[in-house]
Amino acid sequence: MDRTELWFNRNNFEDNQEYTEKVLTKFNIQKYHFIYDKYGNLSLLIENGLKKYKVMINSIKCIMEIYRCEVHSFSKHTKENMVLKKTYSDDCIWNCIKWIAKDNKF
């Protein structure tokens, strides 16, 4: 097994869903669900307070990316965009959920 495969096995949501749910419970995050994107990769959507997050794996760069929903208003209309806020390359599941829990406190 090469380094990329080892990293992916430790950090993907499919093999680590139970661990991910334990970490979410530890940080008192109850609104979440796992979704598959159009490429068949499993991602995590989290609602914490009034903020929405999407946690995705970038297996090419061996990082996990956290996107936060930003709302922009244009007179009568609003637009939501997912903006990259943080990346982690080590102990990704724990660090991402910890960052989301802290980010919501501000």
mmCIF file of N, CA and C in Angstrom:
data_model
loop_
_atom_site.group_PDB
_atom_site.id
_atom_site.type_symbol
_atom_site.label_atom_id
_atom_site.label_comp_id
_atom_site.label_asym_id
_atom_site.label_seq_id
_atom_site.Cartn_x
_atom_site.Cartn_y
_atom_site.Cartn_z
ATOM 1 N N MET A 1 0.840 -1.186 0.000
ATOM 2 C CA MET A 1 0.000 0.000 0.000
ATOM 3 C C MET A 1 0.880 1.242 0.000
ATOM 4 N N ASP A 2 0.581 2.158 -0.881
ATOM 5 C CA ASP A 2 1.378 3.378 -0.903
ATOM 6 C C ASP A 2 0.831 4.387 0.112
ATOM 7 N N ARG A 3 1.522 5.476 0.234
ATOM 8 C CA ARG A 3 1.204 6.493 1.238
ATOM 9 C C ARG A 3 -0.189 7.102 1.042
ATOM 10 N N THR A 4 -0.570 7.330 -0.222
ATOM 11 C CA THR A 4 -1.878 7.907 -0.522
ATOM 12 C C THR A 4 -3.005 6.969 -0.089
ATOM 13 N N GLU A 5 -2.850 5.681 -0.348
ATOM 14 C CA GLU A 5 -3.869 4.712 0.055
ATOM 15 C C GLU A 5 -3.993 4.639 1.572
ATOM 16 N N LEU A 6 -2.872 4.659 2.264
ATOM 17 C CA LEU A 6 -2.904 4.637 3.730
ATOM 18 C C LEU A 6 -3.613 5.867 4.274
ATOM 19 N N TRP A 7 -3.300 7.032 3.711
ATOM 20 C CA TRP A 7 -3.952 8.268 4.152
ATOM 21 C C TRP A 7 -5.459 8.175 3.912
ATOM 22 N N PHE A 8 -5.855 7.726 2.722
ATOM 23 C CA PHE A 8 -7.269 7.634 2.378
ATOM 24 C C PHE A 8 -8.002 6.659 3.301
ATOM 25 N N ASN A 9 -7.401 5.520 3.619
ATOM 26 C CA ASN A 9 -8.032 4.535 4.506
ATOM 27 C C ASN A 9 -8.251 5.094 5.912
ATOM 28 N N ARG A 10 -7.356 5.954 6.370
ATOM 29 C CA ARG A 10 -7.482 6.546 7.714
ATOM 30 C C ARG A 10 -8.485 7.677 7.753
ATOM 31 N N ASN A 11 -8.718 8.340 6.618
ATOM 32 C CA ASN A 11 -9.486 9.588 6.632
ATOM 33 C C ASN A 11 -10.783 9.587 5.835
ATOM 34 N N ASN A 12 -11.150 8.513 5.160
ATOM 35 C CA ASN A 12 -12.393 8.561 4.387
ATOM 36 C C ASN A 12 -13.593 8.267 5.288
ATOM 37 N N PHE A 13 -14.742 8.822 4.909
ATOM 38 C CA PHE A 13 -15.944 8.689 5.724
ATOM 39 C C PHE A 13 -16.582 7.311 5.609
ATOM 40 N N GLU A 14 -16.414 6.634 4.488
ATOM 41 C CA GLU A 14 -17.047 5.326 4.301
ATOM 42 C C GLU A 14 -16.518 4.310 5.300
ATOM 43 N N ASP A 15 -15.203 4.262 5.489
ATOM 44 C CA ASP A 15 -14.603 3.302 6.412
ATOM 45 C C ASP A 15 -14.626 3.792 7.858
ATOM 46 N N ASN A 16 -14.821 5.086 8.059
ATOM 47 C CA ASN A 16 -14.727 5.669 9.401
ATOM 48 C C ASN A 16 -16.005 6.375 9.831
ATOM 49 N N GLN A 17 -17.139 5.901 9.347
ATOM 50 C CA GLN A 17 -18.402 6.566 9.663
ATOM 51 C C GLN A 17 -18.736 6.477 11.156
ATOM 52 N N GLU A 18 -18.507 5.342 11.765
ATOM 53 C CA GLU A 18 -18.791 5.184 13.198
ATOM 54 C C GLU A 18 -17.909 6.112 14.031
ATOM 55 N N TYR A 19 -16.616 6.180 13.696
ATOM 56 C CA TYR A 19 -15.709 7.091 14.392
ATOM 57 C C TYR A 19 -16.151 8.542 14.208
ATOM 58 N N THR A 20 -16.547 8.902 12.985
ATOM 59 C CA THR A 20 -17.007 10.267 12.696
ATOM 60 C C THR A 20 -18.214 10.613 13.556
ATOM 61 N N GLU A 21 -19.162 9.693 13.674
ATOM 62 C CA GLU A 21 -20.346 9.948 14.488
ATOM 63 C C GLU A 21 -19.994 10.113 15.966
ATOM 64 N N LYS A 22 -19.014 9.371 16.456
ATOM 65 C CA LYS A 22 -18.568 9.527 17.854
ATOM 66 C C LYS A 22 -17.947 10.902 18.076
ATOM 67 N N VAL A 23 -17.151 11.358 17.119
ATOM 68 C CA VAL A 23 -16.528 12.681 17.239
ATOM 69 C C VAL A 23 -17.590 13.775 17.185
ATOM 70 N N LEU A 24 -18.567 13.643 16.298
ATOM 71 C CA LEU A 24 -19.663 14.613 16.219
ATOM 72 C C LEU A 24 -20.416 14.677 17.549
ATOM 73 N N THR A 25 -20.664 13.529 18.155
ATOM 74 C CA THR A 25 -21.339 13.485 19.452
ATOM 75 C C THR A 25 -20.482 14.151 20.527
ATOM 76 N N LYS A 26 -19.180 13.908 20.498
ATOM 77 C CA LYS A 26 -18.270 14.501 21.481
ATOM 78 C C LYS A 26 -18.334 16.024 21.438
ATOM 79 N N PHE A 27 -18.443 16.601 20.243
ATOM 80 C CA PHE A 27 -18.500 18.051 20.095
ATOM 81 C C PHE A 27 -19.948 18.577 20.059
ATOM 82 N N ASN A 28 -20.901 17.722 20.439
ATOM 83 C CA ASN A 28 -22.306 18.105 20.583
ATOM 84 C C ASN A 28 -22.910 18.650 19.278
ATOM 85 N N ILE A 29 -22.588 17.984 18.176
ATOM 86 C CA ILE A 29 -23.153 18.342 16.872
ATOM 87 C C ILE A 29 -24.163 17.261 16.508
ATOM 88 N N GLN A 30 -25.452 17.655 16.414
ATOM 89 C CA GLN A 30 -26.497 16.677 16.145
ATOM 90 C C GLN A 30 -27.056 16.739 14.733
ATOM 91 N N LYS A 31 -26.956 17.871 14.066
ATOM 92 C CA LYS A 31 -27.521 18.002 12.720
ATOM 93 C C LYS A 31 -26.425 17.758 11.680
ATOM 94 N N TYR A 32 -26.426 16.554 11.134
ATOM 95 C CA TYR A 32 -25.444 16.203 10.105
ATOM 96 C C TYR A 32 -26.004 15.057 9.272
ATOM 97 N N HIS A 33 -25.470 14.899 8.085
ATOM 98 C CA HIS A 33 -25.749 13.714 7.291
ATOM 99 C C HIS A 33 -24.661 13.530 6.243
ATOM 100 N N PHE A 34 -24.517 12.290 5.840
ATOM 101 C CA PHE A 34 -23.523 11.921 4.841
ATOM 102 C C PHE A 34 -24.200 11.908 3.472
ATOM 103 N N ILE A 35 -23.515 12.416 2.462
ATOM 104 C CA ILE A 35 -24.062 12.420 1.100
ATOM 105 C C ILE A 35 -22.976 11.976 0.114
ATOM 106 N N TYR A 36 -23.420 11.433 -0.998
ATOM 107 C CA TYR A 36 -22.508 11.102 -2.091
ATOM 108 C C TYR A 36 -22.575 12.215 -3.129
ATOM 109 N N ASP A 37 -21.407 12.634 -3.617
ATOM 110 C CA ASP A 37 -21.401 13.640 -4.677
ATOM 111 C C ASP A 37 -21.520 12.946 -6.033
ATOM 112 N N LYS A 38 -21.460 13.720 -7.088
ATOM 113 C CA LYS A 38 -21.658 13.158 -8.434
ATOM 114 C C LYS A 38 -20.531 12.220 -8.861
ATOM 115 N N TYR A 39 -19.413 12.235 -8.141
ATOM 116 C CA TYR A 39 -18.295 11.347 -8.463
ATOM 117 C C TYR A 39 -18.292 10.088 -7.600
ATOM 118 N N GLY A 40 -19.274 9.954 -6.700
ATOM 119 C CA GLY A 40 -19.365 8.777 -5.846
ATOM 120 C C GLY A 40 -18.574 8.881 -4.559
ATOM 121 N N ASN A 41 -18.083 10.073 -4.222
ATOM 122 C CA ASN A 41 -17.337 10.262 -2.979
ATOM 123 C C ASN A 41 -18.290 10.653 -1.857
ATOM 124 N N LEU A 42 -18.068 10.093 -0.679
ATOM 125 C CA LEU A 42 -18.912 10.398 0.469
ATOM 126 C C LEU A 42 -18.402 11.666 1.156
ATOM 127 N N SER A 43 -19.309 12.613 1.387
ATOM 128 C CA SER A 43 -18.994 13.872 2.068
ATOM 129 C C SER A 43 -19.896 14.001 3.282
ATOM 130 N N LEU A 44 -19.561 14.949 4.138
ATOM 131 C CA LEU A 44 -20.313 15.181 5.363
ATOM 132 C C LEU A 44 -20.878 16.593 5.343
ATOM 133 N N LEU A 45 -22.194 16.713 5.534
ATOM 134 C CA LEU A 45 -22.843 18.013 5.664
ATOM 135 C C LEU A 45 -23.200 18.215 7.125
ATOM 136 N N ILE A 46 -22.882 19.398 7.652
ATOM 137 C CA ILE A 46 -23.127 19.701 9.060
ATOM 138 C C ILE A 46 -23.847 21.032 9.158
ATOM 139 N N GLU A 47 -24.868 21.074 9.992
ATOM 140 C CA GLU A 47 -25.509 22.330 10.372
ATOM 141 C C GLU A 47 -25.210 22.520 11.847
ATOM 142 N N ASN A 48 -24.530 23.601 12.167
ATOM 143 C CA ASN A 48 -24.164 23.877 13.556
ATOM 144 C C ASN A 48 -24.557 25.315 13.846
ATOM 145 N N GLY A 49 -25.578 25.491 14.669
ATOM 146 C CA GLY A 49 -26.106 26.828 14.901
ATOM 147 C C GLY A 49 -26.755 27.312 13.623
ATOM 148 N N LEU A 50 -26.388 28.499 13.192
ATOM 149 C CA LEU A 50 -26.946 29.058 11.954
ATOM 150 C C LEU A 50 -26.050 28.820 10.741
ATOM 151 N N LYS A 51 -24.931 28.154 10.931
ATOM 152 C CA LYS A 51 -23.975 27.951 9.842
ATOM 153 C C LYS A 51 -24.081 26.549 9.266
ATOM 154 N N LYS A 52 -23.782 26.444 7.951
ATOM 155 C CA LYS A 52 -23.770 25.165 7.248
ATOM 156 C C LYS A 52 -22.367 24.902 6.737
ATOM 157 N N TYR A 53 -21.943 23.656 6.824
ATOM 158 C CA TYR A 53 -20.602 23.257 6.410
ATOM 159 C C TYR A 53 -20.678 22.009 5.538
ATOM 160 N N LYS A 54 -19.692 21.879 4.673
ATOM 161 C CA LYS A 54 -19.515 20.659 3.891
ATOM 162 C C LYS A 54 -18.056 20.240 4.036
ATOM 163 N N VAL A 55 -17.843 18.991 4.445
ATOM 164 C CA VAL A 55 -16.494 18.462 4.622
ATOM 165 C C VAL A 55 -16.276 17.422 3.535
ATOM 166 N N MET A 56 -15.228 17.666 2.733
ATOM 167 C CA MET A 56 -14.940 16.805 1.586
ATOM 168 C C MET A 56 -13.493 16.337 1.617
ATOM 169 N N ILE A 57 -13.271 15.182 1.033
ATOM 170 C CA ILE A 57 -11.917 14.649 0.912
ATOM 171 C C ILE A 57 -11.376 14.977 -0.470
ATOM 172 N N ASN A 58 -10.153 15.499 -0.499
ATOM 173 C CA ASN A 58 -9.442 15.679 -1.752
ATOM 174 C C ASN A 58 -8.348 14.610 -1.763
ATOM 175 N N SER A 59 -8.643 13.471 -2.378
ATOM 176 C CA SER A 59 -7.708 12.346 -2.328
ATOM 177 C C SER A 59 -6.471 12.559 -3.191
ATOM 178 N N ILE A 60 -6.537 13.485 -4.108
ATOM 179 C CA ILE A 60 -5.357 13.777 -4.940
ATOM 180 C C ILE A 60 -4.301 14.508 -4.115
ATOM 181 N N LYS A 61 -4.732 15.514 -3.335
ATOM 182 C CA LYS A 61 -3.809 16.295 -2.501
ATOM 183 C C LYS A 61 -3.629 15.704 -1.114
ATOM 184 N N CYS A 62 -4.396 14.659 -0.774
ATOM 185 C CA CYS A 62 -4.385 14.048 0.565
ATOM 186 C C CYS A 62 -4.711 15.081 1.640
ATOM 187 N N ILE A 63 -5.799 15.797 1.429
ATOM 188 C CA ILE A 63 -6.269 16.752 2.430
ATOM 189 C C ILE A 63 -7.786 16.632 2.560
ATOM 190 N N MET A 64 -8.294 17.109 3.686
ATOM 191 C CA MET A 64 -9.727 17.216 3.883
ATOM 192 C C MET A 64 -10.056 18.697 3.905
ATOM 193 N N GLU A 65 -11.089 19.084 3.162
ATOM 194 C CA GLU A 65 -11.437 20.491 2.992
ATOM 195 C C GLU A 65 -12.757 20.797 3.695
ATOM 196 N N ILE A 66 -12.791 21.938 4.374
ATOM 197 C CA ILE A 66 -14.009 22.405 5.029
ATOM 198 C C ILE A 66 -14.522 23.613 4.257
ATOM 199 N N TYR A 67 -15.763 23.520 3.787
ATOM 200 C CA TYR A 67 -16.429 24.629 3.114
ATOM 201 C C TYR A 67 -17.548 25.135 4.019
ATOM 202 N N ARG A 68 -17.698 26.460 4.095
ATOM 203 C CA ARG A 68 -18.774 27.058 4.872
ATOM 204 C C ARG A 68 -19.678 27.845 3.941
ATOM 205 N N CYS A 69 -20.962 27.759 4.177
ATOM 206 C CA CYS A 69 -21.947 28.458 3.358
ATOM 207 C C CYS A 69 -21.916 29.948 3.687
ATOM 208 N N GLU A 70 -21.704 30.754 2.664
ATOM 209 C CA GLU A 70 -21.719 32.212 2.789
ATOM 210 C C GLU A 70 -22.950 32.717 2.053
ATOM 211 N N VAL A 71 -23.696 33.596 2.682
ATOM 212 C CA VAL A 71 -24.913 34.139 2.078
ATOM 213 C C VAL A 71 -24.652 35.574 1.654
ATOM 214 N N HIS A 72 -24.946 35.873 0.392
ATOM 215 C CA HIS A 72 -24.793 37.219 -0.149
ATOM 216 C C HIS A 72 -26.171 37.714 -0.551
ATOM 217 N N SER A 73 -26.502 38.944 -0.166
ATOM 218 C CA SER A 73 -27.823 39.465 -0.533
ATOM 219 C C SER A 73 -27.689 40.572 -1.567
ATOM 220 N N PHE A 74 -28.555 40.503 -2.547
ATOM 221 C CA PHE A 74 -28.634 41.484 -3.624
ATOM 222 C C PHE A 74 -30.066 42.000 -3.652
ATOM 223 N N SER A 75 -30.290 43.125 -3.052
ATOM 224 C CA SER A 75 -31.625 43.734 -2.916
ATOM 225 C C SER A 75 -32.656 42.698 -2.471
ATOM 226 N N LYS A 76 -33.463 42.170 -3.370
ATOM 227 C CA LYS A 76 -34.508 41.221 -2.982
ATOM 228 C C LYS A 76 -34.047 39.768 -3.015
ATOM 229 N N HIS A 77 -32.879 39.494 -3.560
ATOM 230 C CA HIS A 77 -32.424 38.126 -3.764
ATOM 231 C C HIS A 77 -31.229 37.810 -2.886
ATOM 232 N N THR A 78 -31.085 36.552 -2.547
ATOM 233 C CA THR A 78 -29.901 36.091 -1.833
ATOM 234 C C THR A 78 -29.269 34.943 -2.613
ATOM 235 N N LYS A 79 -27.975 34.788 -2.426
ATOM 236 C CA LYS A 79 -27.250 33.711 -3.080
ATOM 237 C C LYS A 79 -26.349 33.055 -2.055
ATOM 238 N N GLU A 80 -26.335 31.728 -2.051
ATOM 239 C CA GLU A 80 -25.480 30.976 -1.145
ATOM 240 C C GLU A 80 -24.319 30.378 -1.925
ATOM 241 N N ASN A 81 -23.123 30.516 -1.387
ATOM 242 C CA ASN A 81 -21.922 29.914 -1.969
ATOM 243 C C ASN A 81 -21.189 29.144 -0.885
ATOM 244 N N MET A 82 -20.620 28.007 -1.263
ATOM 245 C CA MET A 82 -19.772 27.257 -0.341
ATOM 246 C C MET A 82 -18.334 27.724 -0.569
ATOM 247 N N VAL A 83 -17.723 28.287 0.472
ATOM 248 C CA VAL A 83 -16.398 28.873 0.378
ATOM 249 C C VAL A 83 -15.422 28.031 1.200
ATOM 250 N N LEU A 84 -14.269 27.705 0.603
ATOM 251 C CA LEU A 84 -13.242 26.941 1.308
ATOM 252 C C LEU A 84 -12.715 27.758 2.470
ATOM 253 N N LYS A 85 -12.769 27.190 3.680
ATOM 254 C CA LYS A 85 -12.331 27.900 4.874
ATOM 255 C C LYS A 85 -11.081 27.307 5.504
ATOM 256 N N LYS A 86 -10.932 25.975 5.454
ATOM 257 C CA LYS A 86 -9.817 25.349 6.160
ATOM 258 C C LYS A 86 -9.524 23.995 5.535
ATOM 259 N N THR A 87 -8.261 23.578 5.594
ATOM 260 C CA THR A 87 -7.881 22.235 5.145
ATOM 261 C C THR A 87 -7.031 21.579 6.225
ATOM 262 N N TYR A 88 -7.092 20.261 6.266
ATOM 263 C CA TYR A 88 -6.265 19.475 7.185
ATOM 264 C C TYR A 88 -5.683 18.303 6.431
ATOM 265 N N SER A 89 -4.463 17.933 6.813
ATOM 266 C CA SER A 89 -3.828 16.793 6.172
ATOM 267 C C SER A 89 -3.522 15.666 7.152
ATOM 268 N N ASP A 90 -3.705 15.912 8.455
ATOM 269 C CA ASP A 90 -3.407 14.900 9.462
ATOM 270 C C ASP A 90 -4.542 14.844 10.478
ATOM 271 N N ASP A 91 -4.930 13.646 10.870
ATOM 272 C CA ASP A 91 -6.037 13.432 11.810
ATOM 273 C C ASP A 91 -7.242 14.269 11.386
ATOM 274 N N CYS A 92 -7.601 14.121 10.132
ATOM 275 C CA CYS A 92 -8.550 15.022 9.467
ATOM 276 C C CYS A 92 -9.937 15.047 10.084
ATOM 277 N N ILE A 93 -10.504 13.902 10.365
ATOM 278 C CA ILE A 93 -11.885 13.872 10.860
ATOM 279 C C ILE A 93 -11.990 14.621 12.174
ATOM 280 N N TRP A 94 -11.110 14.307 13.120
ATOM 281 C CA TRP A 94 -11.114 14.975 14.425
ATOM 282 C C TRP A 94 -10.896 16.479 14.265
ATOM 283 N N ASN A 95 -9.876 16.871 13.527
ATOM 284 C CA ASN A 95 -9.539 18.294 13.389
ATOM 285 C C ASN A 95 -10.632 19.089 12.680
ATOM 286 N N CYS A 96 -11.248 18.516 11.660
ATOM 287 C CA CYS A 96 -12.318 19.223 10.939
ATOM 288 C C CYS A 96 -13.522 19.468 11.839
ATOM 289 N N ILE A 97 -13.948 18.445 12.548
ATOM 290 C CA ILE A 97 -15.121 18.594 13.407
ATOM 291 C C ILE A 97 -14.817 19.539 14.566
ATOM 292 N N LYS A 98 -13.619 19.466 15.099
ATOM 293 C CA LYS A 98 -13.214 20.383 16.176
ATOM 294 C C LYS A 98 -13.231 21.826 15.678
ATOM 295 N N TRP A 99 -12.717 22.071 14.468
ATOM 296 C CA TRP A 99 -12.699 23.428 13.906
ATOM 297 C C TRP A 99 -14.119 23.944 13.699
ATOM 298 N N ILE A 100 -15.001 23.092 13.199
ATOM 299 C CA ILE A 100 -16.389 23.499 12.972
ATOM 300 C C ILE A 100 -17.067 23.848 14.295
ATOM 301 N N ALA A 101 -16.838 23.054 15.318
ATOM 302 C CA ALA A 101 -17.433 23.328 16.635
ATOM 303 C C ALA A 101 -16.944 24.669 17.188
ATOM 304 N N LYS A 102 -15.652 24.959 17.016
ATOM 305 C CA LYS A 102 -15.108 26.242 17.503
ATOM 306 C C LYS A 102 -15.553 27.406 16.634
ATOM 307 N N ASP A 103 -15.621 27.209 15.322
ATOM 308 C CA ASP A 103 -16.016 28.277 14.399
ATOM 309 C C ASP A 103 -17.430 28.759 14.677
ATOM 310 N N ASN A 104 -18.275 27.882 15.105
ATOM 311 C CA ASN A 104 -19.659 28.250 15.375
ATOM 312 C C ASN A 104 -19.795 29.131 16.615
ATOM 313 N N LYS A 105 -18.821 29.130 17.489
ATOM 314 C CA LYS A 105 -18.911 29.906 18.723
ATOM 315 C C LYS A 105 -18.671 31.383 18.490
ATOM 316 N N PHE A 106 -18.150 31.762 17.320
ATOM 317 C CA PHE A 106 -17.846 33.169 17.040
ATOM 318 C C PHE A 106 -19.004 33.856 16.367
#
